[in-house]
Short mmCIF file of C-alpha atoms and ligand atoms in Angstrom, two decimals:
data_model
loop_
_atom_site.label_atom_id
_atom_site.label_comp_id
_atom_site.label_asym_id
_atom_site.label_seq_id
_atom_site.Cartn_x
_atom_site.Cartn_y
_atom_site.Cartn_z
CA UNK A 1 52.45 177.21 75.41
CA UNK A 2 51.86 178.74 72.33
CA UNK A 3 48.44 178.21 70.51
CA UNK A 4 48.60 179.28 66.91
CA UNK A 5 44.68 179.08 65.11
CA UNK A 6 43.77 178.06 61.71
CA UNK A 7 41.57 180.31 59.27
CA UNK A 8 38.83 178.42 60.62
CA UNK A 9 39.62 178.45 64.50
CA UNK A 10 40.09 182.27 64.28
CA UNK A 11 36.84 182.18 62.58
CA UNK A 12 35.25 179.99 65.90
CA UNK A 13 36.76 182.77 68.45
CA UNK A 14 34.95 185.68 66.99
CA UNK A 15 31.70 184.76 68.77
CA UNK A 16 33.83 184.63 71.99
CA UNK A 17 34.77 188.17 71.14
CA UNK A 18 31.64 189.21 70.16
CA UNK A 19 30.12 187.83 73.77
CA UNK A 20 32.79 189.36 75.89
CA UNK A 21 32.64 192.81 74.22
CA UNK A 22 28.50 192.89 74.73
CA UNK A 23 28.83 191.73 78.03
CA UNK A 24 31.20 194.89 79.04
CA UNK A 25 28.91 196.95 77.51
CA UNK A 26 25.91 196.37 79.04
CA UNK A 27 27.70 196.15 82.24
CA UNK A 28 29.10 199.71 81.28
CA UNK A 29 25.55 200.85 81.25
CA UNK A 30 24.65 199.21 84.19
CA UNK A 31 27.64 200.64 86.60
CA UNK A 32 25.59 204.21 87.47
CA UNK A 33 25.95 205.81 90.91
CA UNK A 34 24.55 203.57 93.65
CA UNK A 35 24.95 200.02 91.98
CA UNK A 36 27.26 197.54 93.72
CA UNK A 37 30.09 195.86 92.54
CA UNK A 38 28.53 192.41 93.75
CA UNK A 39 25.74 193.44 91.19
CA UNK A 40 27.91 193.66 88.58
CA UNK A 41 29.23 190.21 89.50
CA UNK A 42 25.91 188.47 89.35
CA UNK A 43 24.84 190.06 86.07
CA UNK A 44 28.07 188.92 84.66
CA UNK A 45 27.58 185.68 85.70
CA UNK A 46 23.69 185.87 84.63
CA UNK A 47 25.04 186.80 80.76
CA UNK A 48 27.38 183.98 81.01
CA UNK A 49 25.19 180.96 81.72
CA UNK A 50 22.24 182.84 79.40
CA UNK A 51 25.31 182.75 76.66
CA UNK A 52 26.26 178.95 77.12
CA UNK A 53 29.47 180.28 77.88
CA UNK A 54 32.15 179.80 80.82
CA UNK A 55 34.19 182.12 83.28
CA UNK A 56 37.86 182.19 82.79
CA UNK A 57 37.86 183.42 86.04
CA UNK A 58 35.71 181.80 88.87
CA UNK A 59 38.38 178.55 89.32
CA UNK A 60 41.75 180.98 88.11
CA UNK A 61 44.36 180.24 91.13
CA UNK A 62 47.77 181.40 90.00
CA UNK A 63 50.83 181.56 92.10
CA UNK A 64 50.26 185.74 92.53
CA UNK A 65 46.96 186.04 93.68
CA UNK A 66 44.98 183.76 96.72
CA UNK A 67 43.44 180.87 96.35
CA UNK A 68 40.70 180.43 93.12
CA UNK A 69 38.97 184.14 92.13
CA UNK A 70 35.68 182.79 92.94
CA UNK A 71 33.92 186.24 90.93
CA UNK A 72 33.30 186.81 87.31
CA UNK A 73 34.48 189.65 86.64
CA UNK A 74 37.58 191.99 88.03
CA UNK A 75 36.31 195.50 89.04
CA UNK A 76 39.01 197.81 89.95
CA UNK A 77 37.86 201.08 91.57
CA UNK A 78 39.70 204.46 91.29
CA UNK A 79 43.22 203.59 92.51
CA UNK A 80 42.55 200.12 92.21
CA UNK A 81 43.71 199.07 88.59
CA UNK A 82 44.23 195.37 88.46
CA UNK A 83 42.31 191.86 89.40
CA UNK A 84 40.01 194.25 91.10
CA UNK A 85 38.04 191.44 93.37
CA UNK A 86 34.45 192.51 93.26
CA UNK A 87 33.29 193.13 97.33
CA UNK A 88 30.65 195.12 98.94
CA UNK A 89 30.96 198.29 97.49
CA UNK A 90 28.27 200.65 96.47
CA UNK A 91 29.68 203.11 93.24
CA UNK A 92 29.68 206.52 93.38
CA UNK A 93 29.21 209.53 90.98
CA UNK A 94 32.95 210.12 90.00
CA UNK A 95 34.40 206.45 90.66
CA UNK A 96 37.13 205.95 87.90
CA UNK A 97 35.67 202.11 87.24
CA UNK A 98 37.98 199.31 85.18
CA UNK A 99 36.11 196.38 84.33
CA UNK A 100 38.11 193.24 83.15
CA UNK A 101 36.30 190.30 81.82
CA UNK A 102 37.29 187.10 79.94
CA UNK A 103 35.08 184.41 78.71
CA UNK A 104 35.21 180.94 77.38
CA UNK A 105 32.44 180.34 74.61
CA UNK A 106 32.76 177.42 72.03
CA UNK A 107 36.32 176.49 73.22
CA UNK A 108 37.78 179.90 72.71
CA UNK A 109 38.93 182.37 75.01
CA UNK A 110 38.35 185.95 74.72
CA UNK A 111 39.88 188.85 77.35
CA UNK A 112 39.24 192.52 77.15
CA UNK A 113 38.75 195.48 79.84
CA UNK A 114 37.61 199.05 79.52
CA UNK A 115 38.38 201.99 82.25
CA UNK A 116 35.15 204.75 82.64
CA UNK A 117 34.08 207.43 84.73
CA UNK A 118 30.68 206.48 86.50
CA UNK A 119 28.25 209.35 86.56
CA UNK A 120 28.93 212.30 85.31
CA UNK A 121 31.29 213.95 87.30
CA UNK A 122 34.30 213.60 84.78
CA UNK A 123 37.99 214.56 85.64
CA UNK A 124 40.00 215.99 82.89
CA UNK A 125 42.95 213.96 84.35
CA UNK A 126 41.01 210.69 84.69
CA UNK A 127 39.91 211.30 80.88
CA UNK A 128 43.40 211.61 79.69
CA UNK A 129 44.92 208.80 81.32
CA UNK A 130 41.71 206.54 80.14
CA UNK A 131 42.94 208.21 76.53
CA UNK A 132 46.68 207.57 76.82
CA UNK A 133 45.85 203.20 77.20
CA UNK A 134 43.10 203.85 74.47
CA UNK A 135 45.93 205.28 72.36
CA UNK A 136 48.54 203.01 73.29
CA UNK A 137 46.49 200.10 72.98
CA UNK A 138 45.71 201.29 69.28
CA UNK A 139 49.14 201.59 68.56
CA UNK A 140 50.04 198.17 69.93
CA UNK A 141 47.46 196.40 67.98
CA UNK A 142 48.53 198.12 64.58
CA UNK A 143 52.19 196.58 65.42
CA UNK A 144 50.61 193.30 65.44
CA UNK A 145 51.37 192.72 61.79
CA UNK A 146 52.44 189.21 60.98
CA UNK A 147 56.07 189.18 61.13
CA UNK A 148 56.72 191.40 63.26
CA UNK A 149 57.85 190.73 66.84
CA UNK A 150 56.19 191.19 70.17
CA UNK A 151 59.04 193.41 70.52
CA UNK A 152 57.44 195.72 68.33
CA UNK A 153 53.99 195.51 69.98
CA UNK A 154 55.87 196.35 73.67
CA UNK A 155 57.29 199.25 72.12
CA UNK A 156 54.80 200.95 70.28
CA UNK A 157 52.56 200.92 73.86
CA UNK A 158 55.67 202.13 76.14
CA UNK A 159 56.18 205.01 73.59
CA UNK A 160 52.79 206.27 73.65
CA UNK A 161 52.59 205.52 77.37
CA UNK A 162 55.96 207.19 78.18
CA UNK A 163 55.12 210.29 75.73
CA UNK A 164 51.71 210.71 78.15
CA UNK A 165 54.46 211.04 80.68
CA UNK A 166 53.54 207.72 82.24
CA UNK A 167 55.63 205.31 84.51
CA UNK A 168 55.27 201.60 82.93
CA UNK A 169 55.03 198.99 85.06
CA UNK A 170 56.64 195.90 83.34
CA UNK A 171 55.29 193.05 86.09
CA UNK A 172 51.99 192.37 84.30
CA UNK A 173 51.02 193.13 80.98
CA UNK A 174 49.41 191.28 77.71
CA UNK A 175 49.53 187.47 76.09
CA UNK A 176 48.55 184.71 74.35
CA UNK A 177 44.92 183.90 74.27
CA UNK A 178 43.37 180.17 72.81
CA UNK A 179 41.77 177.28 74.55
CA UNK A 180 43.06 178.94 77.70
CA UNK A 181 42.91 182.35 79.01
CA UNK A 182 46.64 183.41 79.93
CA UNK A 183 49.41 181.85 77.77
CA UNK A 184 53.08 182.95 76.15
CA UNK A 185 53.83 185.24 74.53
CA UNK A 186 53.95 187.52 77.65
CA UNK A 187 53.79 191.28 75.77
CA UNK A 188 55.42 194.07 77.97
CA UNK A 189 53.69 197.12 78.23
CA UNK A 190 57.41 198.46 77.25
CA UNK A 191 60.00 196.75 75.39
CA UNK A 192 62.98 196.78 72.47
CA UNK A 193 61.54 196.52 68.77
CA UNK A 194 62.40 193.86 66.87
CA UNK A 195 62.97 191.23 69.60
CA UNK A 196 60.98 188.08 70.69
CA UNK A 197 58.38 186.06 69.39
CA UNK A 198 57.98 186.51 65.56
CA UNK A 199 54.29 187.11 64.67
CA UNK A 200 52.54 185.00 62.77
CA UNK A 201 48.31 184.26 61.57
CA UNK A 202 46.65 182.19 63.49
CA UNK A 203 47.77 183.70 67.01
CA UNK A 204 45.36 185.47 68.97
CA UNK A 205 46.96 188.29 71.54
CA UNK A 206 45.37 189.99 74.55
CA UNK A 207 46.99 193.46 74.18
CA UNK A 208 46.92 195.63 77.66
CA UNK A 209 48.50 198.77 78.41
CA UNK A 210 47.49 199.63 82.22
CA UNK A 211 48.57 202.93 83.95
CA UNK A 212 48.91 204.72 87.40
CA UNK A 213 48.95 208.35 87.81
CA UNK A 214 52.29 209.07 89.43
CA UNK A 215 53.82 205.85 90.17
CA UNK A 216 54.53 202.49 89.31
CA UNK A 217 54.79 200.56 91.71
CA UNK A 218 51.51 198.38 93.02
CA UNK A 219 50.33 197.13 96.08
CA UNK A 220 48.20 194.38 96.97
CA UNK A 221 44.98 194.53 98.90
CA UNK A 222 44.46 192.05 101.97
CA UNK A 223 41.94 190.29 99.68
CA UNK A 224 45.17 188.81 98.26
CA UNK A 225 44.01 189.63 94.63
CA UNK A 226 43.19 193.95 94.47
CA UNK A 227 46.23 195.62 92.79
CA UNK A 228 46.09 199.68 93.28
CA UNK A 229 48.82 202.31 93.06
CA UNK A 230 51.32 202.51 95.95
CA UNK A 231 50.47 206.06 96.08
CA UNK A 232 47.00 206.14 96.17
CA UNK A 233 46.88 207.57 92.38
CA UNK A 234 44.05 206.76 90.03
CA UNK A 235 44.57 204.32 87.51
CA UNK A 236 43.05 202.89 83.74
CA UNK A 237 43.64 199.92 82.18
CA UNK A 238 42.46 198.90 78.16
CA UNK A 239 42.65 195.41 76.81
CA UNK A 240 41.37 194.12 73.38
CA UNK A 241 42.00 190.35 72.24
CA UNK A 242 42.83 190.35 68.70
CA UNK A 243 43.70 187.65 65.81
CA UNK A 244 46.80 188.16 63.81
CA UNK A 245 45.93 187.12 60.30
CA UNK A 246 47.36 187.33 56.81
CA UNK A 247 46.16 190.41 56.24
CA UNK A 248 46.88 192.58 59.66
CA UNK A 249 45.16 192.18 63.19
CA UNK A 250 41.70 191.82 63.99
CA UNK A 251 40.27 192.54 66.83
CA UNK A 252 37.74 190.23 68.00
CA UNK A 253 36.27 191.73 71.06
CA UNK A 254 34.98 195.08 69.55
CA UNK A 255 31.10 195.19 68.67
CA UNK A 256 30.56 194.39 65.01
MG1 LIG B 1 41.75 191.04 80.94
MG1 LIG B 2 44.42 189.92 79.82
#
């Protein structure tokens, strides 16, 4: 399915976005050495009910992953880099953290995830690959003119992604957002310009370029949900929902 907004829908999912983006940062400030990731979890799920809003991901029970998520938020821990299922884990100065959160509020769906060092031990090489999505992402939403094609979203990320001298993984990547949290388009995190869906206003994407350092090729954790590097690599992962409209894409889930 493919939902496509009018002016005034577009206008209803900016709260959504608004929500979603205060709710990662003020998680951002909360994830300092010696906080667990089952904290995180709770305060997520504290900002949600204190929002009026709902979890896109407490019932979410597709095919890949095991039974429903049952958490509110994916963290993803150092070479952990997608559907990171929160567990008893206690974060350290140095952790390479990627939170992932996507909210309901008002009927519309919102996604977006950020990748940060916790602490203040920093690695160079942790910084640049947190850069290379950051850029990549940046480049894919600028594509996201109407009439252009998700083609030319897929391509603009894999360029910047490949330049970085980055391996991308083409198994899970963006899509539609609306009324429900994953729909079609599927974007690539790679792809050929000018082919698929033709953009037009109204639609609202969840753009996601995701890397590994070295590989990329993921495996799954026994929780049936974790995805981390096959090679033990670190990993960072950036995600912004955004509404195509007449006049270029917006993104929703940035703080206004
Ligand atoms: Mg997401
Ligand atoms: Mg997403």
């Amino acid at each position: 399915m493919i939902e496509v907004l009018t002016p005034r829908e577009v206008d209803a999912a900016r709260p959504s976005g608004q929500f979603v983006a205060r709710t990662l940062a003020e998680l951002r400030k909360k994830a300092k050495p010696g906080v667990n990731l089952l904290q995180l979890n709770t305060w997520a799920a504290k900002m949600i009910e204190e929002a009026g809003a709902v979890s896109c991901y407490v019932d979410y029970a597709p095919s890949f992953g095991r039974g429903p998520f049952g958490k509110v938020i994916c963290t993803s821990v150092n070479d952990a880099v997608l559907h990171g299922l929160p567990h008893d884990y206690v974060l350290k100065n140095g952790d390479l953290l990627t939170l992932d959160f996507a909210a309901s509020l008002n009927g519309w769906v919102t996604d977006s995830a950020i990748s940060f060092t916790v602490g203040d031990a920093v690695r160079d090489e942790d910084q640049r690959m947190i850069e290379a999505t950051k850029k990549a992402l940046d480049a894919g939403i600028l594509a996201a003119q109407p009439g252009a094609r998700i083609g030319d979203i897929s391509h603009a990320i894999g360029s910047v992604l490949e330049a970085a001298n980055f391996e991308v993984n083409l198994e899970f990547g963006g899509h539609g957002v609306g009324s429900t949290m994953h729909q079609d388009p599927h974007i690539s995190n790679n792809g050929v310009p000018g082919r698929g869906y033709k953009l037009r206003p109204g639609l609202l994407l969840a753009i996601e370029p995701w890397v590994m350092a070295g590989t990329s090729k993921l495996v799954m954790d026994p929780d049936g949900w974790t995805l981390r590097s096959a090679n033990g690599g670190r990993t960072a992962h950036s995600e912004h929902t955004i509404a195509v409209t007449k006049s270029g894409p917006v993104i929703l889930t940035e703080l206004e």
